[in-house]
Coordinates of C-alpha atoms in Angstrom, one line a residue:
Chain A
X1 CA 0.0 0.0 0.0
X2 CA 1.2 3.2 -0.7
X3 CA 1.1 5.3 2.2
X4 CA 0.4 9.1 1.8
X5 CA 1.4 11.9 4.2
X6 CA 0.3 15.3 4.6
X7 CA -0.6 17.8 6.8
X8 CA -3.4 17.9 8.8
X9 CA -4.4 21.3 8.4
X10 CA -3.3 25.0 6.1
X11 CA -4.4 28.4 6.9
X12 CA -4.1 31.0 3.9
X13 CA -5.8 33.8 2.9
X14 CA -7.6 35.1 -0.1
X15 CA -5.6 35.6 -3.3
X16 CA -2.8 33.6 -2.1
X17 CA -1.4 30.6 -3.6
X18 CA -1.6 27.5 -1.2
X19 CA 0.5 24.7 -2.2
X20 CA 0.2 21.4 0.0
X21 CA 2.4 18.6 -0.3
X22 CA 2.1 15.0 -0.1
X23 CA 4.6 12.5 1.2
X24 CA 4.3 9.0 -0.6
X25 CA 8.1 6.9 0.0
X26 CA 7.0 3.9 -1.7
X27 CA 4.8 4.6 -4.5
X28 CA 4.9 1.8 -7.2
X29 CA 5.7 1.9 -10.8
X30 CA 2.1 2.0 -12.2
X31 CA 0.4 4.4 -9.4
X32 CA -1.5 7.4 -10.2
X33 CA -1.0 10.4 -7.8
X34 CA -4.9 11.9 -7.7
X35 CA -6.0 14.8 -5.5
X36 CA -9.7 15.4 -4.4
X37 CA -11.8 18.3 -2.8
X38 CA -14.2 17.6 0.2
X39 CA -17.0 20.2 1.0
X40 CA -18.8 19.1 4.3
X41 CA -21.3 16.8 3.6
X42 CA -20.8 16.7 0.2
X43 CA -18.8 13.9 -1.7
X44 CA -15.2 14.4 -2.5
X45 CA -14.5 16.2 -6.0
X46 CA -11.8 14.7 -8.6
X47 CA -9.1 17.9 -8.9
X48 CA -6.7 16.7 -10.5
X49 CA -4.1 13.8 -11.5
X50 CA -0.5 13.1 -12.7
X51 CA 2.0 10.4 -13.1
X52 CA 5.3 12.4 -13.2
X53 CA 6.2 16.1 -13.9
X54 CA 3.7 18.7 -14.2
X55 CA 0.2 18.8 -14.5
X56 CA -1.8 22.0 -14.8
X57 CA -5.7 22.0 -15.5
X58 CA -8.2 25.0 -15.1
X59 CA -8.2 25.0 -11.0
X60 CA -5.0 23.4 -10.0
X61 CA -1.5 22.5 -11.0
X62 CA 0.1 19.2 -9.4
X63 CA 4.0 19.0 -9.1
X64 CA 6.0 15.8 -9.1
X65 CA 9.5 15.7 -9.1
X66 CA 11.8 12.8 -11.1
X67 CA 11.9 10.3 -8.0
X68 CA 7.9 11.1 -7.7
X69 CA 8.4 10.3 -4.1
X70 CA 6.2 13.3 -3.1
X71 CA 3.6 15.5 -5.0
X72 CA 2.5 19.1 -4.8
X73 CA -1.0 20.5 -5.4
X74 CA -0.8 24.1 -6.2
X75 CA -4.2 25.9 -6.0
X76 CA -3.9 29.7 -7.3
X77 CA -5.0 32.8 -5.9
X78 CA -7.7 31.2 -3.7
X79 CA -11.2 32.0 -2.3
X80 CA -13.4 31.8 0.9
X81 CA -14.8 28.5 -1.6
X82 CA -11.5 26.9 -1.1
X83 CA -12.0 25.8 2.1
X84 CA -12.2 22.2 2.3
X85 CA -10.7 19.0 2.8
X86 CA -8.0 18.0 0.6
X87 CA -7.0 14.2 -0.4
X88 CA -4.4 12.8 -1.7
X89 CA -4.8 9.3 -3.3
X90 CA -2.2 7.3 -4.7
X91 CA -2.4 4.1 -6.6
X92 CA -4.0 2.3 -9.5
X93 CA -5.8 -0.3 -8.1
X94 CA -9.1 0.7 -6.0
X95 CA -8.4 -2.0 -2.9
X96 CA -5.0 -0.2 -2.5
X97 CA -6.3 3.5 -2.7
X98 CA -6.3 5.1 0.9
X99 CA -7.8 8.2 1.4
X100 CA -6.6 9.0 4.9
X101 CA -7.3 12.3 6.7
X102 CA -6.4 14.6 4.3
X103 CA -5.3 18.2 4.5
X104 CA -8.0 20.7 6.0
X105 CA -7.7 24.2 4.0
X106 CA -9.2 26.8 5.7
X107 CA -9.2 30.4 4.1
X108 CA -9.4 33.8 5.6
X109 CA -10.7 37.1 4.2
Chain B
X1 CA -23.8 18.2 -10.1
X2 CA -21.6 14.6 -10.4
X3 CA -24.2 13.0 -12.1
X4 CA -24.2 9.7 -9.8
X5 CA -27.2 9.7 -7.7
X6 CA -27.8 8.6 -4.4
X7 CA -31.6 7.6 -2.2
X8 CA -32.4 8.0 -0.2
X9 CA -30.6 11.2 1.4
X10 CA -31.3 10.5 4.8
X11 CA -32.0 6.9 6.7
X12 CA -32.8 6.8 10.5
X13 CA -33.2 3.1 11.4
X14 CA -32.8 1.2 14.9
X15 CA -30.2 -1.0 16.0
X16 CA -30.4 -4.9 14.2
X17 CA -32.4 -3.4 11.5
X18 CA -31.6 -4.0 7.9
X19 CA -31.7 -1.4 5.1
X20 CA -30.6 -1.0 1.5
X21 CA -29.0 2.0 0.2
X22 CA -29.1 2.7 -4.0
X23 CA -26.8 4.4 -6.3
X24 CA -27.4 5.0 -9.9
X25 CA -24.0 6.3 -11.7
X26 CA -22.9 8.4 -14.3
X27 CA -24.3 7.4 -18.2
X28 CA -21.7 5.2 -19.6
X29 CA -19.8 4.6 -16.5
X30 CA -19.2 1.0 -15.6
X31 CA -17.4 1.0 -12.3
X32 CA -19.3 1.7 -8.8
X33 CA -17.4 2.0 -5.7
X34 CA -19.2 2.4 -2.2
X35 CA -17.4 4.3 0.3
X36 CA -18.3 4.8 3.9
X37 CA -17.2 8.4 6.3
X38 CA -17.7 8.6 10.0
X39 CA -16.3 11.2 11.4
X40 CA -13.5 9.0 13.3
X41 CA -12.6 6.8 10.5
X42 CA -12.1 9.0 7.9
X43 CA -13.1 8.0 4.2
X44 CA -13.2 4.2 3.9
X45 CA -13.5 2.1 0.8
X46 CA -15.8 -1.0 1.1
X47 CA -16.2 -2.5 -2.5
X48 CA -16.4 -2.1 -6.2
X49 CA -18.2 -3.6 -8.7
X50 CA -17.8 -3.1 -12.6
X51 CA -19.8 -3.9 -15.1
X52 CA -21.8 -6.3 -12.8
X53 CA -19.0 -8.0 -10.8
X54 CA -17.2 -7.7 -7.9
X55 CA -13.7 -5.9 -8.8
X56 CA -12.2 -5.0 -5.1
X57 CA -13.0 -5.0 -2.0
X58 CA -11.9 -3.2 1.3
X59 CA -12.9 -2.9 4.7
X60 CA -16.0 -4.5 4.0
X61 CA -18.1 -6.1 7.0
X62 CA -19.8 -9.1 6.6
X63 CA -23.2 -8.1 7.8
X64 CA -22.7 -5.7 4.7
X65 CA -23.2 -6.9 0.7
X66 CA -23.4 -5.0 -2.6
X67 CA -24.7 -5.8 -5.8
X68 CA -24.5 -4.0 -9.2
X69 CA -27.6 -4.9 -11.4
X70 CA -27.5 -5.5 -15.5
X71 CA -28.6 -1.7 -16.0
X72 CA -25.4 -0.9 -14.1
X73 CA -27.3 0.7 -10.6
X74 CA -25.6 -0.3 -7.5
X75 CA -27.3 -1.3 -4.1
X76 CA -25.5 -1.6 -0.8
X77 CA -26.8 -3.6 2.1
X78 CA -26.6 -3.3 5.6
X79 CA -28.1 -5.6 8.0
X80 CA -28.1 -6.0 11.5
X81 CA -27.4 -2.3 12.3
X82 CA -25.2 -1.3 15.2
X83 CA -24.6 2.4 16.3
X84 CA -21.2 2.3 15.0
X85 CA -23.0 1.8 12.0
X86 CA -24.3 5.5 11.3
X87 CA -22.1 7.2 9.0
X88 CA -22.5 8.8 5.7
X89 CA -22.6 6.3 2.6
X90 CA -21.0 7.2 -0.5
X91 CA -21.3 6.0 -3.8
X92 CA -19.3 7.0 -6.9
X93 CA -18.6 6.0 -10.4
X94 CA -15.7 5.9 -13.2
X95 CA -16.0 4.7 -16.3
X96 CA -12.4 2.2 -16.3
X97 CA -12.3 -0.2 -13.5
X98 CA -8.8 1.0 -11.7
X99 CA -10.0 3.4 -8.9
X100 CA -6.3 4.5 -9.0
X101 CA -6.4 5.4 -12.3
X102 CA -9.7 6.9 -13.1
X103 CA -11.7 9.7 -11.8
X104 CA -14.2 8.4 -9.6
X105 CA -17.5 10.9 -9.4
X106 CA -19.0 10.9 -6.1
X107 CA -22.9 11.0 -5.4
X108 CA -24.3 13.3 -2.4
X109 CA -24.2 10.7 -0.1
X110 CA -27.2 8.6 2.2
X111 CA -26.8 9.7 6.1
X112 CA -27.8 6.6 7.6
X113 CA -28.4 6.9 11.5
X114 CA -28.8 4.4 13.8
X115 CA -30.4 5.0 17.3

């Protein structure tokens, strides 16, 4: 199983970039690194997903260096609607994903 | 909107009851995974089916089964209900069967409490 760590919580405030990393030693060869987005009560939200390098899509960018040991998702500028939960999954198949605590965003005016 | 749906929303049952939670997924995808979140546990994968069969499974209890039917809905059961039960029941869908791999769409959720 791969394990992921990241921190519990971030505090940032509006029009900053946040960047939160996850930690992920002994990733396989054929994992994905996948982050999601977790609104109270709501179900968690696909952001974004890479293998290795960069990855950059409308709302995020997700940074993964050579030995792809540990991952970065970048959020720009956020918003008050940033606050959430943030996940980060690695693997391919389902029965090894873990989705762990995740990282708890929380954004000030 | 995810497109996955989820009913009901909200399930208040008593303890050794039995109750059956539905999910219909996205058009076109073929994978269903049920997740399950209480608030110490975090969010926990149970099982997946695709394209009717069991794919993986998780932390799964025995007093719990799932089924996905030939029109590709999902229905997750639950029976002799303990108060560690009540959680919030997920439900999402992909269209590839590799969790890892694919985007999984997640459904609002069934609150099931148990009193």
């Amino acid at each position: 199983l791969a394990k992921t760590t990241q921190p519990i919580s971030m505090d940032s405030y509006e029009g900053q970039e946040v960047n939160i990393t996850c930690s992920h030693n002994n990733i396989a060869t054929n994992d994905y690194i996948t982050w999601y987005q977790q609104f109270p009560s709501q179900g968690p939200r696909f952001i974004i997903q890479g293998y290795k390098t960069k990855v950059t899509n409308e709302v995020a960018s997700l940074f993964i260096p050579a030995d792809r040991k540990s991952s970065t998702l970048s959020l720009p500028r956020v918003s008050l609607s940033d606050t959430a939960v943030y996940y980060c999954l690695v693997g391919y198949n389902t029965d090894k994903l873990i989705f762990g605590t995740g990282t708890r965003l929380q954004v000030f005016p | 909107d995810s497109g996955v749906t989820q009913t009901p929303k909200h399930l208040i049952t008593a303890t050794g009851q039995r109750v059956t939670l539905r999910c219909s997924p996205r058009s076109g995808d073929l994978s269903v995974y049920w997740y399950q979140q209480s608030l110490d546990q975090g969010l926990q994968f149970l099982i997946q089916y695709y394209n009717g069969e069991e794919r993986a499974k998780g932390n799964i209890l025995e007093r719990f089964s799932a089924q996905q039917f030939p029109d590709l809905h999902s229905e997750l059961n639950l029976s002799s209900l303990e108060l560690g039960d009540s959680a919030l029941y997920f439900c999402a869908s992909s269209v590839e069967g590799e969790g890892g791999q694919n985007e999984q769409f997640f459904g609002p959720g069934t609150r099931l409490t148990v009193l």
